[in-house]
Amino acid sequence: MSSSLSTELPCAILDLLILYLICLVRVTSTLVPNPREDITYATISEFLRLHDEPLRQFIQMPQPKLRWNHTSTRDRREEIPDFGLINMSLLAPHIRLRAGIEAKRLLPIMKNLPTPLSQEGNMEVINLLHAMYYQGEDQAKAAVRSEYVSDNVPIPWLLFIGPYWTPVLYGPFTPQELSVRVHKHHPSADFQDSVNAMNKLLGKPQVRPLFLLGTIAARNRLEQFIQETDVLAQPLVEAAGEYTEL
């Protein structure tokens, strides 16, 4: 094993152990009466920071407001993911969304941090992820409508339940799909599109793979997730680097 690898491996394991301990501490906080989702935000943020290599590949933006109709000052509809991974552009719109994150508080059945595999088939988990999927889809649609992301590429999202998470992709959306929200219905949408959206929400939930923060599998999967978003974001990263060097 090379000297660089021998030093990197212990550091990586130490990062994972620290993150796992953070998860354990925050699990107890999420089970108090009337817990808040943002209890786990710091853990998620630290998880993402460990993957920001080289430094400043992306910016974490807490709760970005994605307007449903950004050209109308009278339309107050908006979608707010818990996090946005963004890059800045010198050209308008200056914010470009790389990925989004939607998070919910830990479920009581997860209090001892059981294995992800043991949670994937749990109906409470499956149903919550089903609802979160369409909440995230509405957020992704709002990002497209706000021109923060291209309308012709898949949009990556992360769905968190406490320290458990799964990656999903949204889009590309048709004009009809972009006209209606599934999780938050609005009466101005075409009737048939609204019916189709409701059928999705009431449809059979999908079993999704889960990853647990602080594990090797979660580390590797997020690294893959970030790398998959690098292709479109790299020109923005390079442009920002040239600008800061001026």
mmCIF file of C-alpha atoms in Angstrom:
data_model
loop_
_atom_site.group_PDB
_atom_site.id
_atom_site.type_symbol
_atom_site.label_atom_id
_atom_site.label_comp_id
_atom_site.label_asym_id
_atom_site.label_seq_id
_atom_site.Cartn_x
_atom_site.Cartn_y
_atom_site.Cartn_z
ATOM 1 C CA MET A 1 0.000 0.000 0.000
ATOM 2 C CA SER A 2 1.400 3.413 -0.927
ATOM 3 C CA SER A 3 2.108 5.985 1.792
ATOM 4 C CA SER A 4 -0.647 8.259 0.486
ATOM 5 C CA LEU A 5 -3.209 5.477 0.602
ATOM 6 C CA SER A 6 -2.087 4.367 4.050
ATOM 7 C CA THR A 7 -2.650 7.883 5.408
ATOM 8 C CA GLU A 8 -5.900 8.490 3.549
ATOM 9 C CA LEU A 9 -7.555 5.259 4.676
ATOM 10 C CA PRO A 10 -7.284 5.874 8.454
ATOM 11 C CA CYS A 11 -8.473 9.461 7.959
ATOM 12 C CA ALA A 12 -11.467 8.260 5.970
ATOM 13 C CA ILE A 13 -12.336 5.683 8.634
ATOM 14 C CA LEU A 14 -11.941 8.295 11.381
ATOM 15 C CA ASP A 15 -14.301 10.641 9.534
ATOM 16 C CA LEU A 16 -16.848 7.845 9.288
ATOM 17 C CA LEU A 17 -16.567 6.960 12.976
ATOM 18 C CA ILE A 18 -16.996 10.593 13.994
ATOM 19 C CA LEU A 19 -20.012 10.934 11.738
ATOM 20 C CA TYR A 20 -21.507 7.720 13.106
ATOM 21 C CA LEU A 21 -21.126 9.023 16.664
ATOM 22 C CA ILE A 22 -22.784 12.286 15.648
ATOM 23 C CA CYS A 23 -25.688 10.238 14.292
ATOM 24 C CA LEU A 24 -26.004 8.356 17.583
ATOM 25 C CA VAL A 25 -26.086 11.578 19.594
ATOM 26 C CA ARG A 26 -28.625 13.213 17.333
ATOM 27 C CA VAL A 27 -30.861 10.149 17.252
ATOM 28 C CA THR A 28 -31.717 10.695 20.919
ATOM 29 C CA SER A 29 -32.591 14.328 20.178
ATOM 30 C CA THR A 30 -34.977 13.405 17.369
ATOM 31 C CA LEU A 31 -37.063 11.207 19.652
ATOM 32 C CA VAL A 32 -38.040 13.915 22.138
ATOM 33 C CA PRO A 33 -41.667 15.179 22.069
ATOM 34 C CA ASN A 34 -42.417 17.385 19.055
ATOM 35 C CA PRO A 35 -38.980 16.990 17.433
ATOM 36 C CA ARG A 36 -37.880 19.229 14.577
ATOM 37 C CA GLU A 37 -36.457 18.095 11.268
ATOM 38 C CA ASP A 38 -33.578 20.544 11.465
ATOM 39 C CA ILE A 39 -32.047 18.571 14.355
ATOM 40 C CA THR A 40 -30.414 16.367 11.733
ATOM 41 C CA TYR A 41 -29.401 19.241 9.421
ATOM 42 C CA ALA A 42 -25.951 19.636 10.981
ATOM 43 C CA THR A 43 -25.241 15.936 10.529
ATOM 44 C CA ILE A 44 -26.277 16.032 6.874
ATOM 45 C CA SER A 45 -24.247 19.197 6.302
ATOM 46 C CA GLU A 46 -21.134 17.589 7.793
ATOM 47 C CA PHE A 47 -21.712 14.492 5.669
ATOM 48 C CA LEU A 48 -21.766 16.657 2.547
ATOM 49 C CA ARG A 49 -18.739 18.693 3.621
ATOM 50 C CA LEU A 50 -16.615 15.542 3.800
ATOM 51 C CA HIS A 51 -17.278 15.053 0.089
ATOM 52 C CA ASP A 52 -16.478 18.599 -1.043
ATOM 53 C CA GLU A 53 -13.141 17.602 -2.551
ATOM 54 C CA PRO A 54 -11.429 19.407 -4.124
ATOM 55 C CA LEU A 55 -12.592 22.220 -1.862
ATOM 56 C CA ARG A 56 -15.385 24.497 -3.121
ATOM 57 C CA GLN A 57 -16.721 22.087 -5.724
ATOM 58 C CA PHE A 58 -20.208 23.084 -4.578
ATOM 59 C CA ILE A 59 -21.981 25.353 -2.099
ATOM 60 C CA GLN A 60 -24.512 24.169 0.461
ATOM 61 C CA MET A 61 -27.573 26.425 0.483
ATOM 62 C CA PRO A 62 -30.018 25.773 3.351
ATOM 63 C CA GLN A 63 -33.698 25.924 2.397
ATOM 64 C CA PRO A 64 -33.495 27.690 -0.981
ATOM 65 C CA LYS A 65 -36.816 29.176 -2.072
ATOM 66 C CA LEU A 66 -37.777 27.878 -5.506
ATOM 67 C CA ARG A 67 -40.640 29.930 -6.900
ATOM 68 C CA TRP A 68 -43.273 28.132 -8.936
ATOM 69 C CA ASN A 69 -43.734 31.157 -11.193
ATOM 70 C CA HIS A 70 -40.647 33.348 -10.949
ATOM 71 C CA THR A 71 -41.906 35.827 -13.544
ATOM 72 C CA SER A 72 -44.963 36.840 -11.502
ATOM 73 C CA THR A 73 -44.612 38.906 -8.344
ATOM 74 C CA ARG A 74 -48.213 38.073 -7.424
ATOM 75 C CA ASP A 75 -47.768 34.301 -7.497
ATOM 76 C CA ARG A 76 -46.460 33.350 -4.065
ATOM 77 C CA ARG A 77 -46.293 29.606 -4.638
ATOM 78 C CA GLU A 78 -42.890 28.173 -3.875
ATOM 79 C CA GLU A 79 -41.108 24.950 -3.014
ATOM 80 C CA ILE A 80 -38.416 24.831 -0.332
ATOM 81 C CA PRO A 81 -36.081 21.827 -0.156
ATOM 82 C CA ASP A 82 -34.094 21.451 3.049
ATOM 83 C CA PHE A 83 -30.786 21.845 1.207
ATOM 84 C CA GLY A 84 -29.612 22.765 -2.231
ATOM 85 C CA LEU A 85 -26.184 21.905 -3.587
ATOM 86 C CA ILE A 86 -25.459 24.794 -5.917
ATOM 87 C CA ASN A 87 -22.817 26.379 -8.101
ATOM 88 C CA MET A 88 -22.682 30.034 -9.031
ATOM 89 C CA SER A 89 -22.699 31.361 -12.581
ATOM 90 C CA LEU A 90 -21.513 34.689 -13.955
ATOM 91 C CA LEU A 91 -24.538 34.592 -16.246
ATOM 92 C CA ALA A 92 -28.150 34.887 -15.108
ATOM 93 C CA PRO A 93 -29.633 33.020 -13.388
ATOM 94 C CA HIS A 94 -26.610 33.194 -11.132
ATOM 95 C CA ILE A 95 -27.637 30.205 -9.008
ATOM 96 C CA ARG A 96 -27.425 26.790 -10.666
ATOM 97 C CA LEU A 97 -28.807 23.848 -8.753
ATOM 98 C CA ARG A 98 -26.613 20.761 -8.800
ATOM 99 C CA ALA A 99 -28.823 18.637 -6.503
ATOM 100 C CA GLY A 100 -31.524 18.974 -3.871
ATOM 101 C CA ILE A 101 -32.139 17.384 -0.484
ATOM 102 C CA GLU A 102 -35.387 16.740 1.365
ATOM 103 C CA ALA A 103 -35.148 15.567 4.985
ATOM 104 C CA LYS A 104 -37.548 14.230 7.602
ATOM 105 C CA ARG A 105 -36.952 13.433 11.243
ATOM 106 C CA LEU A 106 -35.959 9.972 12.369
ATOM 107 C CA LEU A 107 -38.721 7.400 12.821
ATOM 108 C CA PRO A 108 -38.979 5.713 16.257
ATOM 109 C CA ILE A 109 -38.244 2.311 14.694
ATOM 110 C CA MET A 110 -34.820 3.668 13.714
ATOM 111 C CA LYS A 111 -33.776 4.749 17.217
ATOM 112 C CA ASN A 112 -31.028 2.120 17.578
ATOM 113 C CA LEU A 113 -29.721 2.706 14.051
ATOM 114 C CA PRO A 114 -30.623 -0.724 12.630
ATOM 115 C CA THR A 115 -29.067 -1.814 9.344
ATOM 116 C CA PRO A 116 -30.388 -0.042 6.236
ATOM 117 C CA LEU A 117 -31.416 -3.370 4.721
ATOM 118 C CA SER A 118 -33.688 -4.097 7.683
ATOM 119 C CA GLN A 119 -35.501 -0.781 7.109
ATOM 120 C CA GLU A 120 -35.971 -0.960 3.350
ATOM 121 C CA GLY A 121 -38.972 -3.307 3.592
ATOM 122 C CA ASN A 122 -40.656 -1.544 6.514
ATOM 123 C CA MET A 123 -44.000 -0.128 5.347
ATOM 124 C CA GLU A 124 -43.712 2.987 7.508
ATOM 125 C CA VAL A 125 -40.399 3.776 5.851
ATOM 126 C CA ILE A 126 -41.668 2.855 2.375
ATOM 127 C CA ASN A 127 -44.768 5.058 2.693
ATOM 128 C CA LEU A 128 -42.814 8.028 4.033
ATOM 129 C CA LEU A 129 -40.261 7.798 1.217
ATOM 130 C CA HIS A 130 -43.155 7.573 -1.266
ATOM 131 C CA ALA A 131 -44.605 10.876 -0.030
ATOM 132 C CA MET A 132 -41.142 12.441 0.132
ATOM 133 C CA TYR A 133 -40.414 11.370 -3.435
ATOM 134 C CA TYR A 134 -43.292 13.440 -4.787
ATOM 135 C CA GLN A 135 -42.505 16.327 -2.469
ATOM 136 C CA GLY A 136 -38.993 16.315 -3.904
ATOM 137 C CA GLU A 137 -40.390 16.027 -7.427
ATOM 138 C CA ASP A 138 -42.405 19.214 -6.925
ATOM 139 C CA GLN A 139 -39.236 20.914 -5.700
ATOM 140 C CA ALA A 140 -37.330 19.727 -8.771
ATOM 141 C CA LYS A 141 -40.106 21.038 -11.029
ATOM 142 C CA ALA A 142 -39.933 24.417 -9.294
ATOM 143 C CA ALA A 143 -36.163 24.453 -9.868
ATOM 144 C CA VAL A 144 -36.729 23.889 -13.591
ATOM 145 C CA ARG A 145 -39.461 26.540 -13.736
ATOM 146 C CA SER A 146 -37.143 28.982 -11.926
ATOM 147 C CA GLU A 147 -34.426 28.180 -14.496
ATOM 148 C CA TYR A 148 -32.003 27.049 -11.781
ATOM 149 C CA VAL A 149 -31.543 23.767 -13.635
ATOM 150 C CA SER A 150 -31.843 22.680 -17.256
ATOM 151 C CA ASP A 151 -35.154 21.215 -18.364
ATOM 152 C CA ASN A 152 -33.569 18.487 -20.497
ATOM 153 C CA VAL A 153 -31.438 16.584 -17.980
ATOM 154 C CA PRO A 154 -32.275 14.348 -14.998
ATOM 155 C CA ILE A 155 -32.182 16.174 -11.667
ATOM 156 C CA PRO A 156 -30.549 14.329 -8.733
ATOM 157 C CA TRP A 157 -32.086 14.504 -5.260
ATOM 158 C CA LEU A 158 -31.381 12.956 -1.860
ATOM 159 C CA LEU A 159 -34.207 11.900 0.469
ATOM 160 C CA PHE A 160 -33.244 11.674 4.150
ATOM 161 C CA ILE A 161 -35.119 10.104 7.065
ATOM 162 C CA GLY A 162 -32.853 10.976 9.967
ATOM 163 C CA PRO A 163 -29.420 9.580 9.010
ATOM 164 C CA TYR A 164 -30.902 7.146 6.465
ATOM 165 C CA TRP A 165 -31.060 8.299 2.855
ATOM 166 C CA THR A 166 -31.717 7.250 -0.704
ATOM 167 C CA PRO A 167 -30.764 8.907 -4.024
ATOM 168 C CA VAL A 168 -33.395 9.588 -6.698
ATOM 169 C CA LEU A 169 -33.547 11.221 -10.120
ATOM 170 C CA TYR A 170 -36.332 13.470 -11.439
ATOM 171 C CA GLY A 171 -37.170 14.395 -14.995
ATOM 172 C CA PRO A 172 -36.670 15.408 -17.648
ATOM 173 C CA PHE A 173 -40.247 16.707 -17.389
ATOM 174 C CA THR A 174 -42.752 17.247 -20.173
ATOM 175 C CA PRO A 175 -44.487 20.658 -20.338
ATOM 176 C CA GLN A 176 -47.621 18.968 -18.995
ATOM 177 C CA GLU A 177 -45.750 17.496 -16.031
ATOM 178 C CA LEU A 178 -44.207 20.878 -15.262
ATOM 179 C CA SER A 179 -47.661 22.438 -15.073
ATOM 180 C CA VAL A 180 -48.866 20.458 -12.060
ATOM 181 C CA ARG A 181 -47.654 19.707 -8.567
ATOM 182 C CA VAL A 182 -48.276 16.238 -7.173
ATOM 183 C CA HIS A 183 -47.658 16.823 -3.482
ATOM 184 C CA LYS A 184 -49.348 20.240 -3.429
ATOM 185 C CA HIS A 185 -52.288 20.304 -5.800
ATOM 186 C CA HIS A 186 -53.390 23.639 -7.221
ATOM 187 C CA PRO A 187 -56.682 24.254 -9.072
ATOM 188 C CA SER A 188 -55.162 26.065 -12.058
ATOM 189 C CA ALA A 189 -53.662 22.834 -13.408
ATOM 190 C CA ASP A 190 -55.278 20.946 -16.255
ATOM 191 C CA PHE A 191 -57.874 18.506 -14.896
ATOM 192 C CA GLN A 192 -56.424 15.398 -16.537
ATOM 193 C CA ASP A 193 -52.902 16.323 -15.458
ATOM 194 C CA SER A 194 -54.209 16.744 -11.914
ATOM 195 C CA VAL A 195 -55.861 13.319 -12.051
ATOM 196 C CA ASN A 196 -52.643 11.743 -13.305
ATOM 197 C CA ALA A 197 -50.694 13.434 -10.523
ATOM 198 C CA MET A 198 -53.129 12.218 -7.875
ATOM 199 C CA ASN A 199 -52.925 8.667 -9.226
ATOM 200 C CA LYS A 200 -49.148 8.802 -8.798
ATOM 201 C CA LEU A 201 -49.443 9.925 -5.196
ATOM 202 C CA LEU A 202 -51.996 7.205 -4.437
ATOM 203 C CA GLY A 203 -50.088 4.546 -6.376
ATOM 204 C CA LYS A 204 -48.125 1.609 -5.015
ATOM 205 C CA PRO A 205 -45.016 2.772 -3.128
ATOM 206 C CA GLN A 206 -41.630 1.679 -4.419
ATOM 207 C CA VAL A 207 -39.053 -0.060 -2.242
ATOM 208 C CA ARG A 208 -35.870 2.011 -2.357
ATOM 209 C CA PRO A 209 -32.297 1.225 -1.294
ATOM 210 C CA LEU A 210 -31.221 2.918 1.927
ATOM 211 C CA PHE A 211 -27.823 4.095 3.116
ATOM 212 C CA LEU A 212 -26.820 5.034 6.672
ATOM 213 C CA LEU A 213 -24.535 7.982 7.433
ATOM 214 C CA GLY A 214 -21.214 6.940 8.903
ATOM 215 C CA THR A 215 -20.879 3.722 6.916
ATOM 216 C CA ILE A 216 -18.529 2.824 4.083
ATOM 217 C CA ALA A 217 -21.471 2.085 1.760
ATOM 218 C CA ALA A 218 -22.959 5.555 2.365
ATOM 219 C CA ARG A 219 -19.588 7.211 1.828
ATOM 220 C CA ASN A 220 -19.009 5.430 -1.463
ATOM 221 C CA ARG A 221 -22.535 6.042 -2.746
ATOM 222 C CA LEU A 222 -22.455 9.757 -2.000
ATOM 223 C CA GLU A 223 -19.061 10.041 -3.667
ATOM 224 C CA GLN A 224 -20.596 8.437 -6.745
ATOM 225 C CA PHE A 225 -23.602 10.769 -6.469
ATOM 226 C CA ILE A 226 -21.360 13.861 -6.382
ATOM 227 C CA GLN A 227 -19.224 12.617 -9.268
ATOM 228 C CA GLU A 228 -22.326 12.070 -11.384
ATOM 229 C CA THR A 229 -23.228 15.750 -10.947
ATOM 230 C CA ASP A 230 -19.683 16.952 -11.706
ATOM 231 C CA VAL A 231 -20.060 16.718 -15.486
ATOM 232 C CA LEU A 232 -22.571 19.546 -15.841
ATOM 233 C CA ALA A 233 -21.203 21.570 -12.927
ATOM 234 C CA GLN A 234 -17.501 21.471 -13.844
ATOM 235 C CA PRO A 235 -17.613 24.447 -16.279
ATOM 236 C CA LEU A 236 -19.187 26.534 -13.492
ATOM 237 C CA VAL A 237 -16.531 25.421 -10.993
ATOM 238 C CA GLU A 238 -13.729 26.291 -13.417
ATOM 239 C CA ALA A 239 -15.266 29.672 -14.271
ATOM 240 C CA ALA A 240 -15.626 30.501 -10.586
ATOM 241 C CA GLY A 241 -12.002 29.512 -9.998
ATOM 242 C CA GLU A 242 -10.782 31.795 -12.779
ATOM 243 C CA TYR A 243 -12.912 34.652 -11.448
ATOM 244 C CA THR A 244 -11.562 34.362 -7.887
ATOM 245 C CA GLU A 245 -7.991 34.325 -9.187
ATOM 246 C CA LEU A 246 -8.399 37.702 -10.907
#
